[in-house]
Coordinates of C-alpha atoms in Angstrom, one line a residue:
X135 CA 44.8 93.7 19.9
X136 CA 47.2 92.8 22.7
X137 CA 44.6 90.6 24.3
X138 CA 44.1 88.7 21.0
X139 CA 47.8 88.1 20.7
X140 CA 48.0 87.0 24.3
X141 CA 45.2 84.5 23.7
X142 CA 46.9 83.2 20.6
X143 CA 50.1 82.6 22.5
X144 CA 48.2 80.7 25.1
X145 CA 46.8 78.5 22.4
X146 CA 50.2 77.6 20.9
X147 CA 50.9 74.6 23.1
X148 CA 47.5 73.1 22.1
X149 CA 48.2 73.8 18.4
X150 CA 51.5 72.0 18.7
X151 CA 49.8 69.1 20.4
X152 CA 47.4 68.8 17.5
X153 CA 50.1 68.4 14.9
X154 CA 49.5 65.3 12.7
X155 CA 51.8 62.4 13.2
X156 CA 54.0 62.2 10.1
X157 CA 53.2 58.5 9.7
X158 CA 49.8 59.5 8.4
X159 CA 51.0 62.1 5.9
X160 CA 52.4 62.1 2.4
X161 CA 53.9 58.7 1.4
X162 CA 51.9 56.7 4.0
X163 CA 49.5 55.4 1.3
X164 CA 51.1 53.4 -1.5
X165 CA 49.5 52.3 -4.7
X166 CA 50.2 49.1 -6.7
X167 CA 48.6 49.1 -10.2
X168 CA 46.3 51.8 -9.0
X169 CA 45.1 50.0 -5.9
X170 CA 46.0 51.0 -2.3
X171 CA 48.4 48.4 -1.1
X172 CA 50.4 48.1 2.2
X173 CA 53.4 45.7 1.9
X174 CA 56.1 44.5 4.3
X175 CA 58.6 41.7 4.4
X176 CA 59.3 40.0 7.8
X177 CA 62.5 38.0 8.0
X178 CA 62.8 34.9 10.2
X179 CA 66.1 33.4 8.9
X180 CA 65.9 30.3 11.2
X181 CA 62.5 29.2 10.0
X182 CA 61.8 27.1 6.9
X183 CA 59.0 27.8 4.4
X184 CA 56.9 25.0 5.9
X185 CA 57.3 26.3 9.4
X186 CA 56.4 29.8 8.4
X187 CA 53.4 28.6 6.4
X188 CA 52.1 26.5 9.3
X189 CA 52.6 29.3 11.8
X190 CA 50.9 31.9 9.5
X191 CA 48.0 29.6 8.7
X192 CA 47.3 29.1 12.4
X193 CA 47.5 32.9 13.0
X194 CA 45.2 33.6 10.1
X195 CA 42.6 31.0 11.1
X196 CA 42.4 32.5 14.6
X197 CA 42.5 36.1 13.4
X198 CA 40.0 35.8 10.5
X199 CA 36.8 33.9 11.4
X200 CA 33.1 34.7 11.2
X201 CA 31.8 36.4 14.3
X202 CA 28.3 37.9 14.7
X203 CA 27.6 40.1 11.7
X204 CA 31.1 39.9 10.4
X205 CA 32.2 37.3 7.8
X206 CA 36.0 37.5 8.1
X207 CA 37.6 34.2 7.0
X208 CA 40.6 32.5 5.4
X209 CA 39.8 32.6 1.6
X210 CA 42.6 30.6 0.0
X211 CA 45.5 28.4 1.0
X212 CA 48.3 26.8 -1.1
X213 CA 50.8 24.9 1.0
X214 CA 53.1 24.2 -1.9
X215 CA 53.4 27.9 -2.8
X216 CA 53.3 29.0 0.8
X217 CA 50.4 31.2 0.1
X218 CA 47.5 32.3 2.3
X219 CA 44.7 34.8 1.5
X220 CA 42.3 36.1 4.1
X221 CA 39.3 38.4 4.0
X222 CA 39.0 40.9 6.9
X223 CA 35.8 42.5 8.0
X224 CA 35.6 44.6 11.2
X225 CA 34.8 48.0 12.6
X226 CA 37.1 51.0 12.7
X227 CA 36.0 53.2 15.6
X228 CA 36.7 57.0 15.1
X229 CA 35.1 58.1 18.4
X230 CA 32.9 56.7 21.1
X231 CA 30.9 58.2 24.0
X232 CA 27.8 57.6 25.9
X233 CA 25.9 59.8 23.5
X234 CA 27.4 58.9 20.1
X235 CA 29.4 56.3 18.2
X236 CA 31.2 57.2 15.0
X237 CA 32.6 54.1 13.2
X238 CA 32.8 52.4 9.8
X239 CA 32.9 48.9 8.7
X240 CA 36.1 48.0 6.8
X241 CA 36.6 45.2 4.3
X242 CA 40.1 44.2 3.1
X243 CA 42.2 41.2 2.0
X244 CA 45.5 40.1 3.5
X245 CA 47.9 38.1 1.4
X246 CA 50.7 36.1 3.0
X247 CA 53.5 34.5 1.0
X248 CA 55.9 32.3 2.9
X249 CA 59.4 31.4 1.8
X250 CA 62.5 30.1 3.5
X251 CA 63.4 32.6 6.2
X252 CA 60.9 35.3 5.3
X253 CA 57.2 36.2 4.8
X254 CA 55.8 38.8 2.4
X255 CA 52.7 40.5 3.6
X256 CA 50.2 42.6 1.6
X257 CA 47.0 44.3 2.8
X258 CA 44.9 45.6 -0.1
X259 CA 41.4 45.7 -1.7
X260 CA 40.2 48.0 1.0
X261 CA 36.6 49.2 1.2
X262 CA 34.4 51.0 3.7
X263 CA 30.7 50.9 4.6
X264 CA 30.0 54.1 6.7
X265 CA 26.9 55.0 8.7
X266 CA 25.3 51.8 7.7
X267 CA 22.4 52.2 10.1
X268 CA 21.2 55.4 8.4
X269 CA 19.4 54.8 5.1
X270 CA 21.8 52.1 4.1
X271 CA 24.9 54.2 4.7
X272 CA 27.6 55.1 2.2
X273 CA 30.2 52.9 0.6
X274 CA 33.7 54.0 -0.5
X275 CA 36.9 52.4 -1.8
X276 CA 40.3 53.2 -0.3
X277 CA 41.4 54.5 -3.7
X278 CA 38.7 57.2 -3.7
X279 CA 38.8 58.0 0.0
X280 CA 42.1 57.8 1.8
X281 CA 44.7 58.7 -0.9
X282 CA 46.7 62.0 -0.5
X283 CA 44.5 64.1 -2.6
X284 CA 41.4 63.2 -0.6
X285 CA 42.6 62.7 2.9
X286 CA 45.2 65.5 3.3
X287 CA 44.9 69.2 3.2
X288 CA 46.4 71.2 0.3
X289 CA 49.7 71.7 2.1
X290 CA 49.9 67.9 2.8
X291 CA 50.7 68.6 6.4
X292 CA 47.4 67.7 8.1
X293 CA 44.6 65.1 7.8
X294 CA 41.4 66.3 6.2
X295 CA 38.4 66.5 8.5
X296 CA 36.3 63.6 7.1
X297 CA 38.5 61.4 4.9
X298 CA 41.4 61.9 7.3
X299 CA 39.9 59.8 10.1
X300 CA 39.5 56.9 7.6
X301 CA 43.1 57.2 6.6
X302 CA 44.3 57.4 10.2
X303 CA 42.5 54.3 11.4
X304 CA 43.2 52.3 8.3
X305 CA 47.0 52.9 8.9
X306 CA 46.6 52.0 12.5
X307 CA 44.8 48.7 11.6
X308 CA 47.6 47.9 9.1
X309 CA 50.2 48.6 11.8
X310 CA 48.4 46.3 14.3
X311 CA 48.2 43.5 11.7
X312 CA 51.8 43.7 10.7
X313 CA 52.9 43.9 14.4
X314 CA 50.8 40.9 15.3
X315 CA 52.4 38.9 12.6
X316 CA 55.9 40.0 13.6
X317 CA 55.2 39.0 17.2
X318 CA 53.8 35.6 16.2
X319 CA 56.9 34.8 14.1
X320 CA 59.1 36.1 16.8
X321 CA 57.5 33.8 19.3
X322 CA 57.9 30.9 16.8
X323 CA 61.6 31.6 16.4
X324 CA 62.0 31.7 20.2
X325 CA 60.0 28.5 20.7
X326 CA 61.7 26.6 17.9
X327 CA 64.8 24.3 18.2
X328 CA 66.8 27.3 17.0
X329 CA 66.3 29.2 20.3
X330 CA 69.5 27.9 21.9
X331 CA 71.5 29.1 18.9
X332 CA 69.7 32.4 18.9
X333 CA 70.2 33.2 22.6
X334 CA 73.8 32.0 22.9
X335 CA 75.1 33.9 19.9
X336 CA 76.8 37.1 21.0
X337 CA 76.2 40.4 19.3
X338 CA 78.6 40.5 16.4
X339 CA 78.5 44.2 15.5
X340 CA 78.2 46.5 18.5
X341 CA 80.5 49.4 19.1
X342 CA 81.2 51.2 22.4
X343 CA 80.5 54.9 22.5
X344 CA 82.2 56.3 25.6
X345 CA 81.0 59.4 27.5
X346 CA 84.3 60.6 28.8
X347 CA 82.8 62.9 31.5
X348 CA 80.8 60.0 33.1
X349 CA 82.8 57.0 31.8
X350 CA 79.7 55.2 30.6
X351 CA 79.8 52.7 27.7
X352 CA 76.7 53.0 25.5
X353 CA 76.1 49.9 23.4
X354 CA 75.1 50.7 19.8
X355 CA 75.3 49.0 16.5
X356 CA 78.0 49.9 14.1
X357 CA 78.0 49.0 10.4
X358 CA 81.6 47.7 10.3
X359 CA 82.4 46.7 13.8
X360 CA 84.2 43.4 14.7
X361 CA 83.5 40.6 17.2
X362 CA 86.0 41.8 19.7
X363 CA 84.0 44.7 21.2
X364 CA 81.0 42.4 21.7
X365 CA 83.0 39.9 23.6
X366 CA 84.5 42.7 25.7
X367 CA 81.0 44.0 26.5
X368 CA 79.8 40.5 27.5
X369 CA 82.8 40.2 29.9
X370 CA 82.0 43.6 31.4
X371 CA 78.4 42.6 31.9
X372 CA 79.3 39.4 33.7
X373 CA 81.2 41.5 36.2
X374 CA 78.1 43.7 36.9
X375 CA 76.7 43.5 40.5
X376 CA 73.5 45.4 39.7
X377 CA 71.2 45.8 36.7
X378 CA 68.3 48.2 36.1
X379 CA 65.7 48.8 33.4
X380 CA 64.4 52.3 32.6
X381 CA 61.1 52.4 30.7
X382 CA 58.0 54.5 30.4
X383 CA 58.5 58.0 31.6
X384 CA 62.0 57.4 32.9
X385 CA 60.7 55.0 35.5
X386 CA 63.5 52.7 36.7
X387 CA 63.4 49.4 38.5
X388 CA 66.0 46.9 39.5
X389 CA 66.3 43.3 38.1
X390 CA 68.4 40.4 39.3
X391 CA 71.4 39.1 37.3
X392 CA 69.3 36.0 36.4
X393 CA 66.9 38.3 34.4
X394 CA 69.6 39.1 31.9
X395 CA 69.3 36.7 28.9
X396 CA 72.1 38.0 26.8
X397 CA 72.5 39.3 23.2
X398 CA 71.3 37.5 20.1
X399 CA 69.7 37.9 16.7
X400 CA 66.1 38.0 15.7
X401 CA 64.7 38.9 12.2
X402 CA 68.3 39.7 11.3
X403 CA 68.5 42.4 14.0
X404 CA 70.8 42.6 17.0
X405 CA 68.7 42.1 20.1
X406 CA 68.7 41.7 23.9
X407 CA 66.7 39.2 26.0
X408 CA 65.4 40.1 29.4
X409 CA 63.2 37.9 31.7
X410 CA 60.9 39.1 34.4
X411 CA 59.1 37.0 36.9
X412 CA 55.4 37.2 36.2
X413 CA 54.7 37.9 39.8
X414 CA 56.5 41.3 39.5
X415 CA 53.3 43.0 38.3
X416 CA 54.4 46.6 38.2
X417 CA 57.6 45.9 36.3
X418 CA 55.8 43.8 33.7
X419 CA 53.0 46.4 33.4
X420 CA 55.6 49.1 32.7
X421 CA 57.5 46.9 30.1
X422 CA 54.2 45.9 28.4
X423 CA 53.2 49.6 28.0
X424 CA 56.7 50.8 26.8
X425 CA 57.9 50.8 23.2
X426 CA 61.5 51.4 24.2
X427 CA 63.7 51.0 27.3
X428 CA 67.3 50.9 28.4
X429 CA 69.2 48.4 30.4
X430 CA 71.9 49.7 32.7
X431 CA 74.8 47.7 34.3
X432 CA 76.6 48.9 37.5
X433 CA 79.8 48.0 39.3
X434 CA 79.6 47.2 43.0
X435 CA 79.0 50.3 45.1
X436 CA 78.6 52.7 42.2
X437 CA 75.6 54.8 41.3
X438 CA 76.4 55.4 37.7
X439 CA 76.2 52.6 35.1
X440 CA 79.3 51.5 33.2
X441 CA 77.3 50.0 30.3
X442 CA 73.9 51.2 28.9
X443 CA 72.0 49.3 26.2
X444 CA 69.2 51.3 24.5
X445 CA 66.4 49.0 23.2
X446 CA 63.3 49.2 21.0
X447 CA 60.8 46.5 22.1
X448 CA 60.2 43.9 19.4
X449 CA 58.2 41.2 21.1
X450 CA 57.2 39.6 24.4
X451 CA 56.8 35.9 25.2
X452 CA 55.8 33.9 28.2
X453 CA 58.2 31.2 29.4
X454 CA 57.9 28.4 31.9
X455 CA 60.6 27.9 34.5
X456 CA 62.5 25.3 32.6
X457 CA 62.6 27.4 29.5
X458 CA 63.8 30.4 31.6
X459 CA 66.5 28.2 33.0
X460 CA 67.7 27.4 29.5
X461 CA 68.1 31.2 29.0
X462 CA 69.8 31.7 32.3
X463 CA 70.5 28.8 34.7
X464 CA 70.1 31.1 37.7
X465 CA 66.3 31.3 37.1
X466 CA 63.8 29.4 39.3
X467 CA 62.4 26.4 37.5
X468 CA 59.1 26.6 39.5
X469 CA 58.2 30.1 38.3
X470 CA 56.9 31.6 35.1
X471 CA 58.4 34.5 33.3
X472 CA 57.8 37.1 30.6
X473 CA 60.7 37.4 28.1
X474 CA 61.1 40.8 26.4
X475 CA 63.1 41.0 23.2
X476 CA 64.5 44.4 22.3
X477 CA 66.3 45.6 19.2
X478 CA 69.7 47.3 20.1
X479 CA 69.2 50.8 18.8
X480 CA 71.7 52.6 16.6

């Protein structure tokens, strides 16, 4: 008996690791008129309806096109209404090895409606064709296959063995599509004539949370803060002699003052802009793989930062030297840069 208990204790870390990510559990699948429907609204206040429509039509045309055995394509466009409909067809891969491949074909429709300053996105009409190489395979609709009653266990705290993998990979595909659209619109905002206004507008609502023991100012967003703290923080940052970024597994690297692009707004969110020379391979690799990071500012000769800005990465964009100089005149006009945009975290 003691031996059994000991083995169970050894297994606890592995059991904990196997816990299902909450994003796949109850509430992850929403229905509209009985149909599985994923919806989101992406705000881009500086872009007009026509700009958004042109940007989204180009994205959809590149993303949905016939290829091999797939017949993905743009199904419908209406410039006056700002509407685009696309039909998706691709594989969801559940597992792959030298000996086996477990996957399903997925069909879906993506509806994009553009208005002034925003895009409404909906992914719906989802179907699957599983194991198609074996006797014609099996076909399912999302409504009968990935809803809570089918794809979750009775306690609603784990994915079911078969339907669960369809639910998980469908949600992952939805997240990838919405993220791709957000990045595309973010790049359009940054490339538009509004970029100067975006990058020179200071953060209008940060507050300073001071750690008395270490005297570090942590920049966060307050619901009712005024402009004064933002201007104070900007002045402090100008006085910094050293800047570092911490990303990944607390890996830290130093950046020059020219890499700091300032505060601004994107999609209605308070954001930071940082630029890295594309030749700095390891730093760019670390930033590309990180979902969040923090920017620390130091006074001359001090080891502890006096300002720390915690960021969630929103998008990444390539800039040529002249574009980088517009962000910060200290940048080299002959180089190329990656600009990382991060939301200032509450």
